[in-house]
mmCIF file of C-alpha atoms in Angstrom:
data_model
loop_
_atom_site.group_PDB
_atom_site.id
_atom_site.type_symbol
_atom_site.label_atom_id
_atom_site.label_comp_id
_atom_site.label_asym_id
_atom_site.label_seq_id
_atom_site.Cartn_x
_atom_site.Cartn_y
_atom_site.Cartn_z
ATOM 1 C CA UNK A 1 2.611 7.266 10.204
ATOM 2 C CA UNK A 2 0.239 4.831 8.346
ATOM 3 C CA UNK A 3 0.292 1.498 9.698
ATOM 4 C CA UNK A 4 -1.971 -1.313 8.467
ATOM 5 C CA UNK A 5 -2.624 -4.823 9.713
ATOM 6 C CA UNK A 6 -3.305 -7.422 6.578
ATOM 7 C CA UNK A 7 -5.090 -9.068 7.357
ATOM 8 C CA UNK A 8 -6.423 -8.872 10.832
ATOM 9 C CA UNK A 9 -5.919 -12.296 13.159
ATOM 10 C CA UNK A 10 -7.431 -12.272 16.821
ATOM 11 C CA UNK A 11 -8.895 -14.768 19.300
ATOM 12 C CA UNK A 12 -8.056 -17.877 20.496
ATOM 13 C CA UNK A 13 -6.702 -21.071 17.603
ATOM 14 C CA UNK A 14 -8.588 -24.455 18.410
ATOM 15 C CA UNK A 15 -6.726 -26.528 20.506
ATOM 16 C CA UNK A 16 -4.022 -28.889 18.888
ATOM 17 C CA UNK A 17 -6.156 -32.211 17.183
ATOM 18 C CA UNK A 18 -2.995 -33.493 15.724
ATOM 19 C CA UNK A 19 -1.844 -34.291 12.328
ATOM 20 C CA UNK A 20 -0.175 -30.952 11.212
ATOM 21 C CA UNK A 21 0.120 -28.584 13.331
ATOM 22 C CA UNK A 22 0.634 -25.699 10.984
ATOM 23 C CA UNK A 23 -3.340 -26.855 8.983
ATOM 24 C CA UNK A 24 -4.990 -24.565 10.574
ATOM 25 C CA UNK A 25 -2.115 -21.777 10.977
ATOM 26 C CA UNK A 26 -3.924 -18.349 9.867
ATOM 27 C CA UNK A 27 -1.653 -16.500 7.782
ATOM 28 C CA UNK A 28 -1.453 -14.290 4.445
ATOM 29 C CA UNK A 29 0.471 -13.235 1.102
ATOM 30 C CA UNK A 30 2.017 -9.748 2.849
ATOM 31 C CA UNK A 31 2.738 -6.957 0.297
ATOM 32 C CA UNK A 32 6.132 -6.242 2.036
ATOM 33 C CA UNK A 33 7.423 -9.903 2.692
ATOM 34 C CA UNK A 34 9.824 -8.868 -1.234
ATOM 35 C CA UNK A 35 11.731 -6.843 1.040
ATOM 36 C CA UNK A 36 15.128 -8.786 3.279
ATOM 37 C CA UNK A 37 14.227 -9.581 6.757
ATOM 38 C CA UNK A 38 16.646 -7.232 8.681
ATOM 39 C CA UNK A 39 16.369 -9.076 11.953
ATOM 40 C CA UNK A 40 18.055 -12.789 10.062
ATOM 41 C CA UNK A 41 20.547 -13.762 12.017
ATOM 42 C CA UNK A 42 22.465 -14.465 8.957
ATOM 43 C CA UNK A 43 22.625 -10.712 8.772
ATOM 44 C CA UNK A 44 23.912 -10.794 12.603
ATOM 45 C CA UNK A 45 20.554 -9.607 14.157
ATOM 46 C CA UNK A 46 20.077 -10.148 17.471
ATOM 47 C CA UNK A 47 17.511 -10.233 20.644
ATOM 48 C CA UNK A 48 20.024 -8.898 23.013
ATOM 49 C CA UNK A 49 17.153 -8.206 26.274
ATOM 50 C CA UNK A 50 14.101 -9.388 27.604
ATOM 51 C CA UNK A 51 12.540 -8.599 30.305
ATOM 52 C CA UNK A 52 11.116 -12.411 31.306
ATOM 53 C CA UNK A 53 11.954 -15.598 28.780
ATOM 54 C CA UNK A 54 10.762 -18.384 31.682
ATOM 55 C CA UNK A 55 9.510 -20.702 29.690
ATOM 56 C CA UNK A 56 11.027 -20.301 26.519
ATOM 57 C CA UNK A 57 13.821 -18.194 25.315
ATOM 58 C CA UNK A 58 13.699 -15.044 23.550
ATOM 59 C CA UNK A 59 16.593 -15.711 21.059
ATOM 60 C CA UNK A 60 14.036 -18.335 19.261
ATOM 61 C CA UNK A 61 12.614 -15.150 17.715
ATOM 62 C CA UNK A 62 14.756 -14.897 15.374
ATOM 63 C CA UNK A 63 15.623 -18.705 13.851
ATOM 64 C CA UNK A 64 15.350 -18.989 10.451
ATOM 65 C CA UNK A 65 12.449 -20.994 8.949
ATOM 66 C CA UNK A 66 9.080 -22.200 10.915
ATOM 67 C CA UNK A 67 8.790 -23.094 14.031
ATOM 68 C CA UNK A 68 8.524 -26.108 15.501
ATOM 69 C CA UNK A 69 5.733 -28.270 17.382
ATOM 70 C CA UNK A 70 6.588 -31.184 19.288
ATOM 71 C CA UNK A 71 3.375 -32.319 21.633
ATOM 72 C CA UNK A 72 5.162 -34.367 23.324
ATOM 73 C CA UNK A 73 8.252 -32.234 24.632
ATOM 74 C CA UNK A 74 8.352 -31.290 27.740
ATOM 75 C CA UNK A 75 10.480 -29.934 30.757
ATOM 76 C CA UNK A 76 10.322 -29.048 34.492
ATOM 77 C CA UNK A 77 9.091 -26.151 33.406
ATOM 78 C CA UNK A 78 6.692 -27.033 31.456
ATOM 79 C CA UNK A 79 5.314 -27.372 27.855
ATOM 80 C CA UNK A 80 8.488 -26.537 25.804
ATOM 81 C CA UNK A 81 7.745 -24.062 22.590
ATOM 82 C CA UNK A 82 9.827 -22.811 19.907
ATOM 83 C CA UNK A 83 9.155 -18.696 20.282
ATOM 84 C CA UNK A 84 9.904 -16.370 23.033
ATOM 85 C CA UNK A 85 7.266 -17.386 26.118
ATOM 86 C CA UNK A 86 6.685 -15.075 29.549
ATOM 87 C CA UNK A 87 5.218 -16.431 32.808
ATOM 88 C CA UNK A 88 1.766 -15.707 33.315
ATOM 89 C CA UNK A 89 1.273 -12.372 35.042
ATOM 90 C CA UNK A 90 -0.545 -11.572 38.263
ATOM 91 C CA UNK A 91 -2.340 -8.670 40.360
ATOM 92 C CA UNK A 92 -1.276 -7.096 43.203
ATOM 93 C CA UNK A 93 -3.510 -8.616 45.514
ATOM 94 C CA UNK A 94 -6.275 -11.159 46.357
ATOM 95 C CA UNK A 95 -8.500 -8.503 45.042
ATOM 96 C CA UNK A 96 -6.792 -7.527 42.291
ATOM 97 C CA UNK A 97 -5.721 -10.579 40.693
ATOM 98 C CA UNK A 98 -5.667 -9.402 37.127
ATOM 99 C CA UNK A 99 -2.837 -7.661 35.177
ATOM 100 C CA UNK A 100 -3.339 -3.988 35.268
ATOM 101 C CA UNK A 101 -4.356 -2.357 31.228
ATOM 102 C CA UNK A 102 -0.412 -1.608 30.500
ATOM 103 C CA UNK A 103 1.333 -4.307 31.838
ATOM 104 C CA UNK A 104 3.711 -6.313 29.006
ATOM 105 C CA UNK A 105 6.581 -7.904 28.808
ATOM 106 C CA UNK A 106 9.203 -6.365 26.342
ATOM 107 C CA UNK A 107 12.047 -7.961 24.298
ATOM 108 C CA UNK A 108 14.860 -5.373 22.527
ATOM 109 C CA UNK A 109 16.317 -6.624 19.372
ATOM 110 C CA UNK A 110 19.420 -5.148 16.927
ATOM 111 C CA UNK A 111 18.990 -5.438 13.814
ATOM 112 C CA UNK A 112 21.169 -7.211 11.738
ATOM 113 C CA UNK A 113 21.353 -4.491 9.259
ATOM 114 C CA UNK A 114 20.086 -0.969 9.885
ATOM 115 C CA UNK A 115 17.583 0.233 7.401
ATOM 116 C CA UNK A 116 13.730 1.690 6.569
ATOM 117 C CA UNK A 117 11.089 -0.883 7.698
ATOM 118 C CA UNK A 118 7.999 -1.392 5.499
ATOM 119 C CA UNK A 119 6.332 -4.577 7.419
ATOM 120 C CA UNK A 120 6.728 -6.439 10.419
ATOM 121 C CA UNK A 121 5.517 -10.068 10.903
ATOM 122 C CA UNK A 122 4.955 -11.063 14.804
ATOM 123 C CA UNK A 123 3.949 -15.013 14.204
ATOM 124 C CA UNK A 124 2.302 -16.724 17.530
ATOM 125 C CA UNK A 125 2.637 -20.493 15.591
ATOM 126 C CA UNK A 126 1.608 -22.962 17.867
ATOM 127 C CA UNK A 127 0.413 -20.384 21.013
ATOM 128 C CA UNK A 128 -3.216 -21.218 20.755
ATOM 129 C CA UNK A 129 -4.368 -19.983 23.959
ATOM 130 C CA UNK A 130 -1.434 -18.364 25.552
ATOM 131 C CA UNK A 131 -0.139 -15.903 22.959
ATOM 132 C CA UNK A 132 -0.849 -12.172 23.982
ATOM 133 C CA UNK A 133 -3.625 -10.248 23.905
ATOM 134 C CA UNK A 134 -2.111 -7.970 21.671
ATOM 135 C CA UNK A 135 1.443 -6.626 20.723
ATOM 136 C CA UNK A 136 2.917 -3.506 20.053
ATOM 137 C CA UNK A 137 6.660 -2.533 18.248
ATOM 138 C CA UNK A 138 8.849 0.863 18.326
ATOM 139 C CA UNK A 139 11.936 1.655 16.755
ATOM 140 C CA UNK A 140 14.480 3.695 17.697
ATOM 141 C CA UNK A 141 18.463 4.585 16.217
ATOM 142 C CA UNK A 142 21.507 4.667 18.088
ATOM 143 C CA UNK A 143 25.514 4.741 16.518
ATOM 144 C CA UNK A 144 27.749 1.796 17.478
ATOM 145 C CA UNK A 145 26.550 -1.160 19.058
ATOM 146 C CA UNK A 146 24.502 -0.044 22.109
ATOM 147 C CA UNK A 147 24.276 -2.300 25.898
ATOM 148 C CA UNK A 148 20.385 -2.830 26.839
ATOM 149 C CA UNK A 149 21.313 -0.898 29.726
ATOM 150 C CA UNK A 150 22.149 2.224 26.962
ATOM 151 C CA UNK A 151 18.834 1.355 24.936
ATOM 152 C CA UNK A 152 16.477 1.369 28.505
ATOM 153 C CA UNK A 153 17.598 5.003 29.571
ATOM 154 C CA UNK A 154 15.335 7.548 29.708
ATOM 155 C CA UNK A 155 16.965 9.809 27.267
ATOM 156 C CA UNK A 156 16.450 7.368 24.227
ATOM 157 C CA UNK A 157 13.408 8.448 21.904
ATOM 158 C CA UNK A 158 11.275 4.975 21.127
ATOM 159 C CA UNK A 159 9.311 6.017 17.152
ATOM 160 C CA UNK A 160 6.429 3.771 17.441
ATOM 161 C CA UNK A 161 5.904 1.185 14.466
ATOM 162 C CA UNK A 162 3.105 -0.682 15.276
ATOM 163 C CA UNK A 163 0.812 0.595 17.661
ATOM 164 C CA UNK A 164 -0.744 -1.718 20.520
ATOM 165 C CA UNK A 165 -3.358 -4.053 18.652
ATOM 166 C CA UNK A 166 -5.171 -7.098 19.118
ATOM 167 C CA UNK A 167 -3.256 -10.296 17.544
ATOM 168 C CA UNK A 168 -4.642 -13.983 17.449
ATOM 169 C CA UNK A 169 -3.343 -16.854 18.470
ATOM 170 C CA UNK A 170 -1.612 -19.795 15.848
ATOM 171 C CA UNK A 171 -1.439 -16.813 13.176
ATOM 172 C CA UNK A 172 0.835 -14.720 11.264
ATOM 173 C CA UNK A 173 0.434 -10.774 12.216
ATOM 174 C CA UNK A 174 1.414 -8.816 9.452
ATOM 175 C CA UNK A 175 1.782 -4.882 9.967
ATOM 176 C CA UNK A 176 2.610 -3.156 7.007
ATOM 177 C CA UNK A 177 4.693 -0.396 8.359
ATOM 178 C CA UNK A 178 5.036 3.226 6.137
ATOM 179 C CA UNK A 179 7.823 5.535 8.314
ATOM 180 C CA UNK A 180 10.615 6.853 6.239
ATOM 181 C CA UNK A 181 13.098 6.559 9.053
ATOM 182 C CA UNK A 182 16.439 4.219 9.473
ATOM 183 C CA UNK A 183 16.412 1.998 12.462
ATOM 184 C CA UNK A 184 18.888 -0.042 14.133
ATOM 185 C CA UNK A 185 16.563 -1.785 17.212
ATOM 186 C CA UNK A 186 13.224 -2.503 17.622
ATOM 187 C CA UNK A 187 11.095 -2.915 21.345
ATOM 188 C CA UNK A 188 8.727 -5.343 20.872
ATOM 189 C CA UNK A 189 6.168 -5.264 23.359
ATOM 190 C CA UNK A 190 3.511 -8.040 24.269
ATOM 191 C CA UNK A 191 0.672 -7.448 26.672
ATOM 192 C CA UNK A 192 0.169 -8.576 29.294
ATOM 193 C CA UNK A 193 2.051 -11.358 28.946
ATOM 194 C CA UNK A 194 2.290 -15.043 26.451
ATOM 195 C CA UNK A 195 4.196 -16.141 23.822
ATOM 196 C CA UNK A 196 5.559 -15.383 20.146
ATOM 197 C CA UNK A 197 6.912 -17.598 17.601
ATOM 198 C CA UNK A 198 9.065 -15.914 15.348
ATOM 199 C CA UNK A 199 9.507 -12.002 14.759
ATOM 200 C CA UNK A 200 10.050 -10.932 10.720
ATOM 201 C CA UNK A 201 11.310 -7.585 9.834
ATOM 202 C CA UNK A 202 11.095 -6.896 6.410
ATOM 203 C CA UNK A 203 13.176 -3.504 4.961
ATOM 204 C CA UNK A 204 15.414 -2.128 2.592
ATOM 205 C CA UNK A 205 19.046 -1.557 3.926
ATOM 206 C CA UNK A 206 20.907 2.078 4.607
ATOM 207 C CA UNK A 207 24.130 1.657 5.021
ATOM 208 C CA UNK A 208 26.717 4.092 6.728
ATOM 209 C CA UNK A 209 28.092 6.402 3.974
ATOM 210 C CA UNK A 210 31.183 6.536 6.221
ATOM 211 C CA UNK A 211 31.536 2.953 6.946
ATOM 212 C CA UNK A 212 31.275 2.224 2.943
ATOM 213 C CA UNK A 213 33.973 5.182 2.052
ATOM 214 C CA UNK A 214 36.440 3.758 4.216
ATOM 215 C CA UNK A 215 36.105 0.396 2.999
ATOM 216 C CA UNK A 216 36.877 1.748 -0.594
ATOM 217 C CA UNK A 217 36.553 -1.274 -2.896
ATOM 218 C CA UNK A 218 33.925 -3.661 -1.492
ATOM 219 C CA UNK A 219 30.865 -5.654 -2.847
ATOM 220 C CA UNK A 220 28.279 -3.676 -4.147
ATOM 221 C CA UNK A 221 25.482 -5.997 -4.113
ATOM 222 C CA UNK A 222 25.893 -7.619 -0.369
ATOM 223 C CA UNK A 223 22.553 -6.934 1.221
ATOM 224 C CA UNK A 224 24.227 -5.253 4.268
ATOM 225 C CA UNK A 225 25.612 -2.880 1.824
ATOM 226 C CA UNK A 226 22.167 -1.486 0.327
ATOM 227 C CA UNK A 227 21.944 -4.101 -2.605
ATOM 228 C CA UNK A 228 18.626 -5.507 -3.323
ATOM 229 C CA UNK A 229 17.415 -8.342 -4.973
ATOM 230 C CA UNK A 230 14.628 -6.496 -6.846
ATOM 231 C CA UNK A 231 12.986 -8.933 -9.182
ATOM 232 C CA UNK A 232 13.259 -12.787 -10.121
ATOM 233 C CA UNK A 233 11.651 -14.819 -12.999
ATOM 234 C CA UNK A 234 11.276 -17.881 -10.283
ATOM 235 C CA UNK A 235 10.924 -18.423 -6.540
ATOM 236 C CA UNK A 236 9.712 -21.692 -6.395
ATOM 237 C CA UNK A 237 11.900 -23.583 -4.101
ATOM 238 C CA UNK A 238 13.942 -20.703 -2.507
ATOM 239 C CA UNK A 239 14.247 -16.485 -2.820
ATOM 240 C CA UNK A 240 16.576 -14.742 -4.971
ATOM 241 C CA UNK A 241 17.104 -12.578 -1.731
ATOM 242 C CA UNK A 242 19.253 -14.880 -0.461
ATOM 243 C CA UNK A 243 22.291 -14.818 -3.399
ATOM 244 C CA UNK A 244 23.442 -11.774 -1.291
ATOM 245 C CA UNK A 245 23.100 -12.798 2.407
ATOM 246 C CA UNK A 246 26.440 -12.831 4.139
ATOM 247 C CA UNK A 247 29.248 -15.451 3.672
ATOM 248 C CA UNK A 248 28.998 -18.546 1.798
ATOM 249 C CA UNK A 249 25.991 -20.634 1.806
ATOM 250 C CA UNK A 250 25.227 -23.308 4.016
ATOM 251 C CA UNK A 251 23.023 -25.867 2.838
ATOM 252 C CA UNK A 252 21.385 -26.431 -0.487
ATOM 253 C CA UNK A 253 18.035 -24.211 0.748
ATOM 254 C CA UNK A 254 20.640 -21.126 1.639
ATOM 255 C CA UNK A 255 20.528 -20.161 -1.977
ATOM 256 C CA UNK A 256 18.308 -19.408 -5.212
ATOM 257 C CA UNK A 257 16.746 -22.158 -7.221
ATOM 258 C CA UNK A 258 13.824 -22.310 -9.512
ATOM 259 C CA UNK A 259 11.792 -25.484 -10.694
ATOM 260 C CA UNK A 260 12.569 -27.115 -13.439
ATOM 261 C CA UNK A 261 12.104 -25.551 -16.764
ATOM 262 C CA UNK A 262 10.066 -27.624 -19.726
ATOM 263 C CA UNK A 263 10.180 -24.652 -22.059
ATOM 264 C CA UNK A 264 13.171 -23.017 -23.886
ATOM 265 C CA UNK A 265 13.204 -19.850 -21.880
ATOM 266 C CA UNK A 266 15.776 -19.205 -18.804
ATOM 267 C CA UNK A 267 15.829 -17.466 -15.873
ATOM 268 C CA UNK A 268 17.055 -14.723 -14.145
ATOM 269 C CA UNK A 269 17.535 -12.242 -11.073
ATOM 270 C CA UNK A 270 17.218 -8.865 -11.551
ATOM 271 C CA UNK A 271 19.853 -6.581 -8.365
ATOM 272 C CA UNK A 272 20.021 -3.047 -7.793
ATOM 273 C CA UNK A 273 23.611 -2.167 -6.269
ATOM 274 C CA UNK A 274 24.291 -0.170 -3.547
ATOM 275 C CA UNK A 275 24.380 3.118 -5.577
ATOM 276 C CA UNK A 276 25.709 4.154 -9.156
ATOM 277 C CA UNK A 277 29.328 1.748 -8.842
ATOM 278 C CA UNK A 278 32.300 1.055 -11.041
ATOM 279 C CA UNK A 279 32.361 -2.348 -11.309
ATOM 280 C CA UNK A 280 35.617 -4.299 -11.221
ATOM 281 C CA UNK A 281 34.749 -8.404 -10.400
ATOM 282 C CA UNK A 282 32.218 -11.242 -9.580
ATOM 283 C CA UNK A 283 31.792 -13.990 -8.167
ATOM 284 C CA UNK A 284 29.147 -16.678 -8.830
ATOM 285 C CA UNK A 285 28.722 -19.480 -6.070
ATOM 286 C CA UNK A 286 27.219 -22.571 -6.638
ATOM 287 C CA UNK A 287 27.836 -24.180 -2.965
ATOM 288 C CA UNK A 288 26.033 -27.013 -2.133
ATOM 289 C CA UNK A 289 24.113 -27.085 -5.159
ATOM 290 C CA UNK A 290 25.019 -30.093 -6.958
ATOM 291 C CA UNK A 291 22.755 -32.076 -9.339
ATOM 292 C CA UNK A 292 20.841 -28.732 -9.517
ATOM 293 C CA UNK A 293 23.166 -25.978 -10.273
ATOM 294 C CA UNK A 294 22.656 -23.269 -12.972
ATOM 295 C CA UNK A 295 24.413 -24.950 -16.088
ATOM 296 C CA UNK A 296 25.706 -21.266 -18.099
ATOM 297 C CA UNK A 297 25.460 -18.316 -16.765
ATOM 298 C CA UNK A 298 25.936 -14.759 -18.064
ATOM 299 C CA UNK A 299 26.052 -11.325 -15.828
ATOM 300 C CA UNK A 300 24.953 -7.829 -17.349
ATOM 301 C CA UNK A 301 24.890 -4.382 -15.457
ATOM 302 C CA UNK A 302 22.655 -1.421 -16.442
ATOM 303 C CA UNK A 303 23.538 2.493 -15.399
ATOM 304 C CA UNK A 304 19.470 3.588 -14.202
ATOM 305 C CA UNK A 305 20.863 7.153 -13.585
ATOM 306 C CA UNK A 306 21.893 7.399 -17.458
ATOM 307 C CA UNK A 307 18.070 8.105 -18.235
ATOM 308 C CA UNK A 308 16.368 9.663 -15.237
ATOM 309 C CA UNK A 309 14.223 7.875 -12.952
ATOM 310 C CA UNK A 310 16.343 4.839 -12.155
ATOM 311 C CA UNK A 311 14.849 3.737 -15.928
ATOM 312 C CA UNK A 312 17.623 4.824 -18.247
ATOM 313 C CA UNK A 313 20.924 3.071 -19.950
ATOM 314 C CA UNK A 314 21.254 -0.060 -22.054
ATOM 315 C CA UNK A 315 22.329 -3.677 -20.432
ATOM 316 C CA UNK A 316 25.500 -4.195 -21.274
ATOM 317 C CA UNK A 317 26.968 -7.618 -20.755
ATOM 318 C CA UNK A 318 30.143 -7.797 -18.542
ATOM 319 C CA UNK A 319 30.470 -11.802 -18.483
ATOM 320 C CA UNK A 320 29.514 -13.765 -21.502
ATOM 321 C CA UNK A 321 27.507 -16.960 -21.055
ATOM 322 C CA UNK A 322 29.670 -19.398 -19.077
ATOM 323 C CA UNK A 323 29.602 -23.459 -18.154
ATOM 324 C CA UNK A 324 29.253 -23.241 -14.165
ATOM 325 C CA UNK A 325 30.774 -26.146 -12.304
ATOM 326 C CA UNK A 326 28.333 -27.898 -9.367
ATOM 327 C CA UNK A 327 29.433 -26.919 -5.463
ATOM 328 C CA UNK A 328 32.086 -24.390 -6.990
ATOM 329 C CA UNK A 329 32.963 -20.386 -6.760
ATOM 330 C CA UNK A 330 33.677 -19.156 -10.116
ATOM 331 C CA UNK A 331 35.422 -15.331 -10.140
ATOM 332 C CA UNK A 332 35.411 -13.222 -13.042
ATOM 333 C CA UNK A 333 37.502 -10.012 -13.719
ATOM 334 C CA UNK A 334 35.240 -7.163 -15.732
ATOM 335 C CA UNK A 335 37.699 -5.707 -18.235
ATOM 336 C CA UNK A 336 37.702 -2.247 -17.448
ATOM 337 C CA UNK A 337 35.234 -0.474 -14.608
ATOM 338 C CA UNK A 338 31.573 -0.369 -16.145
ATOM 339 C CA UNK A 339 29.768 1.678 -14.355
ATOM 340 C CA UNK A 340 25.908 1.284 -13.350
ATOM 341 C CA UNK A 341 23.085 1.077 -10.599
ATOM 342 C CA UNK A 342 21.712 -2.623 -11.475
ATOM 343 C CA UNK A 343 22.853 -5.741 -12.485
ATOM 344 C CA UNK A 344 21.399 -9.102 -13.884
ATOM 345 C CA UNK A 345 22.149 -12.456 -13.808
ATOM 346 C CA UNK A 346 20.514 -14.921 -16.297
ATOM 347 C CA UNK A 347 21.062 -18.533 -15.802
ATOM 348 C CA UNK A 348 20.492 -20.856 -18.642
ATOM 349 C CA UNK A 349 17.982 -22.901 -18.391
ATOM 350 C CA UNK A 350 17.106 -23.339 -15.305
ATOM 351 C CA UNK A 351 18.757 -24.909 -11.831
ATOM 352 C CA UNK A 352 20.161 -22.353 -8.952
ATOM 353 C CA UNK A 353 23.222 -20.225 -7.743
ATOM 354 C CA UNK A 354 23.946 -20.020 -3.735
ATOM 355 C CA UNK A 355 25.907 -16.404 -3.304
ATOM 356 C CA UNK A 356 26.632 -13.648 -6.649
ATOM 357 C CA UNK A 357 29.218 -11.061 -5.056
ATOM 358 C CA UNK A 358 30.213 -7.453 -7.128
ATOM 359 C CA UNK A 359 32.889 -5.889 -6.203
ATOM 360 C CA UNK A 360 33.546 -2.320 -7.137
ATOM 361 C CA UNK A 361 33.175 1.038 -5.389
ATOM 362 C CA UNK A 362 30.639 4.028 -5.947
ATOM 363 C CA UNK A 363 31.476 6.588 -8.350
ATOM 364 C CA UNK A 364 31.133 10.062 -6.790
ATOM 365 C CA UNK A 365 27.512 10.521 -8.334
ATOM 366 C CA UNK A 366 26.791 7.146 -6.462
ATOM 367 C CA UNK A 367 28.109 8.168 -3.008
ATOM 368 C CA UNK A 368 26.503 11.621 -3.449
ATOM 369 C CA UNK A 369 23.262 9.662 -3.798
ATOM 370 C CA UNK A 370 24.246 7.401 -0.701
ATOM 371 C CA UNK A 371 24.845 10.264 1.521
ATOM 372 C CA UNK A 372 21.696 12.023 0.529
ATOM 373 C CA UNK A 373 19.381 9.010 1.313
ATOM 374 C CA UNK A 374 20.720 8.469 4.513
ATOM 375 C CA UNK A 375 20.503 12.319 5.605
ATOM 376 C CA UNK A 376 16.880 11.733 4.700
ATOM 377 C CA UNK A 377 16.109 8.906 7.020
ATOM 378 C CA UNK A 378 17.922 10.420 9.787
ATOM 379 C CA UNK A 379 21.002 8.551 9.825
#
């Protein structure tokens, strides 16, 4: 196991000055940060135990987007945060007052989709002096949906992620993490005791072989279903990531859209489906984008495995370039099953799309290759 902080945060943030509070935040472009954050609750992640969440509760690990600083809120409690914050530990007695070396407080979260982790961000935003001394995170993989009581017993082998180290205070963590294993929950550990912002895990999705069999004809490019948004000529406002999040979009931000283009290019996403998959429709969503949506779009799929190396086969263009309507869901039937391992979407010129959805099934060569990747991270 090689595990790597990048950079390395530790000691105490100045104390809040005002202005903005995220100014002096200490954070950092991590290499892994491409890959979906398998604990979104979009995805249906979860933080489903802690041990103590007294002053602020541990299901704020997870919200999507910063978090928040308000100096002037308040409770009977206490200064209210936006993370997951513990009540200060204590010794045993008068004269030992201090925590002992291992004591921590714990948190056990499911992941919204199971899957090989290569980084974990543990953010402490806004815990300037009461964030912990360090943090620590293990992984382990259990079928079905597991109590906390089922997770805690003795029996269940923790793999541990990211060893105990020293974290800072108002600062993105990063880990990058590098163990070829599928996990489904995570124990994140803080010691002794303080608070974290937000938890990011960032992976690439294995999916049940079994589960995707039975459901036959499905779409190929969801995120829960081992598609990946590999590439994208813009991320200026928003990720391309987020075209194949669950359900329909939201909000204008729950979807891809690039900055205005002054040039006569285009641009583009570039997907790699679940596995090798007989394509039979898609859908293009444009919800909630409505001054700002793509204006044509066209939709192309490649077959990697016709080459070697995930490299091979020609693009071959399944929907021609098409007028897309504002706030609308436009479906498309592919004449025929083409077959392939990636698709792309080029929008012309510029604007944004909210969900694409492919639906299709793997051929056998695709669920051979589905099969074998899970047997090799233990599923």
């Amino acid at each position: 196991m090689t595990v790597t902080a990048i950079p390395r945060f530790t000691g105490d943030a100045e104390p809040y000055g005002g202005g903005d509070p995220y100014a002096d935040h200490r954070t950092a472009d991590f290499p892994f940060t491409h890959h979906a954050d398998l604990a979104g609750r979009q995805l249906g992640a979860a933080v489903i135990a802690a041990n103590d969440e007294f002053f602020a509760h541990r299901e704020n690990l997870l919200l999507p987007g910063p978090a928040v600083f308000d100096p002037e809120h308040f409770g009977h409690k206490g200064k209210i945060m936006d993370g997951w914050e513990t009540r200060r530990r204590r010794g045993v007695s008068a004269d030992r007052p201090w925590p002992e070396d291992d004591d921590h407080d714990w948190a056990l979260i499911r992941l919204g989709a199971p899957g090989v982790i290569r980084g974990i961000v543990v953010d402490t935003a806004h815990f300037r002096g009461n964030y912990p001394q360090a943090v620590a995170v293990e992984g382990t993989a259990l079928p079905g949906t597991p109590s906390p009581d089922e997770l805690l017993r003795d029996d269940v082998t923790w793999t541990p992620l990211v060893p105990r180290t020293a974290v800072g205070g108002h600062a993105a963590n990063g880990f990058a993490v590098d163990v070829e294993r599928r996990f489904t929950h995570l124990r994140l550990k803080q010691y002794p005791d303080g608070g974290i912002a937000r938890l990011r895990v960032h992976g690439e999705v294995v999916p049940d072989p079994e589960w995707l069999a039975v459901l036959g004809t499905y779409d190929v490019l969801a995120l829960e279903n081992g598609g990946w948004a590999e590439d994208a000529s813009d991320r200026f406002y928003s990720p391309a990531s987020h075209t194949i999040q669950p359900g329909r979009s939201r909000q204008m931000d729950d979807g891809w859209e690039t900055r205005r283009r002054r040039d006569r290019g285009h641009d583009w996403i570039r997907y790699r489906l679940a596995g090798q998959c007989a394509v039979r429709a898609i859908e293009i969503d444009t919800a909630y984008l409505k001054g700002n949506s793509a204006g044509w779009v066209s939709v192309s799929v490649r077959d990697g495995s016709a080459g070697g190396g995930g490299e091979g086969g020609e693009w071959v263009e399944v929907v021609g370039r098409t007028r897309l309507q504002p706030d609308a869901n436009h479906r498309f039937v592919v004449a025929g099953a083409v077959v392939g391992t990636h698709a792309r979407v080029d929008i012309y010129p510029d604007g944004g799309i909210s969900r694409v959805r492919m639906f299709g099934a793997l051929t056998g060569e695709g669920e051979a290759g589905v099969r074998e990747r899970y047997r090799v991270v233990g599923g």
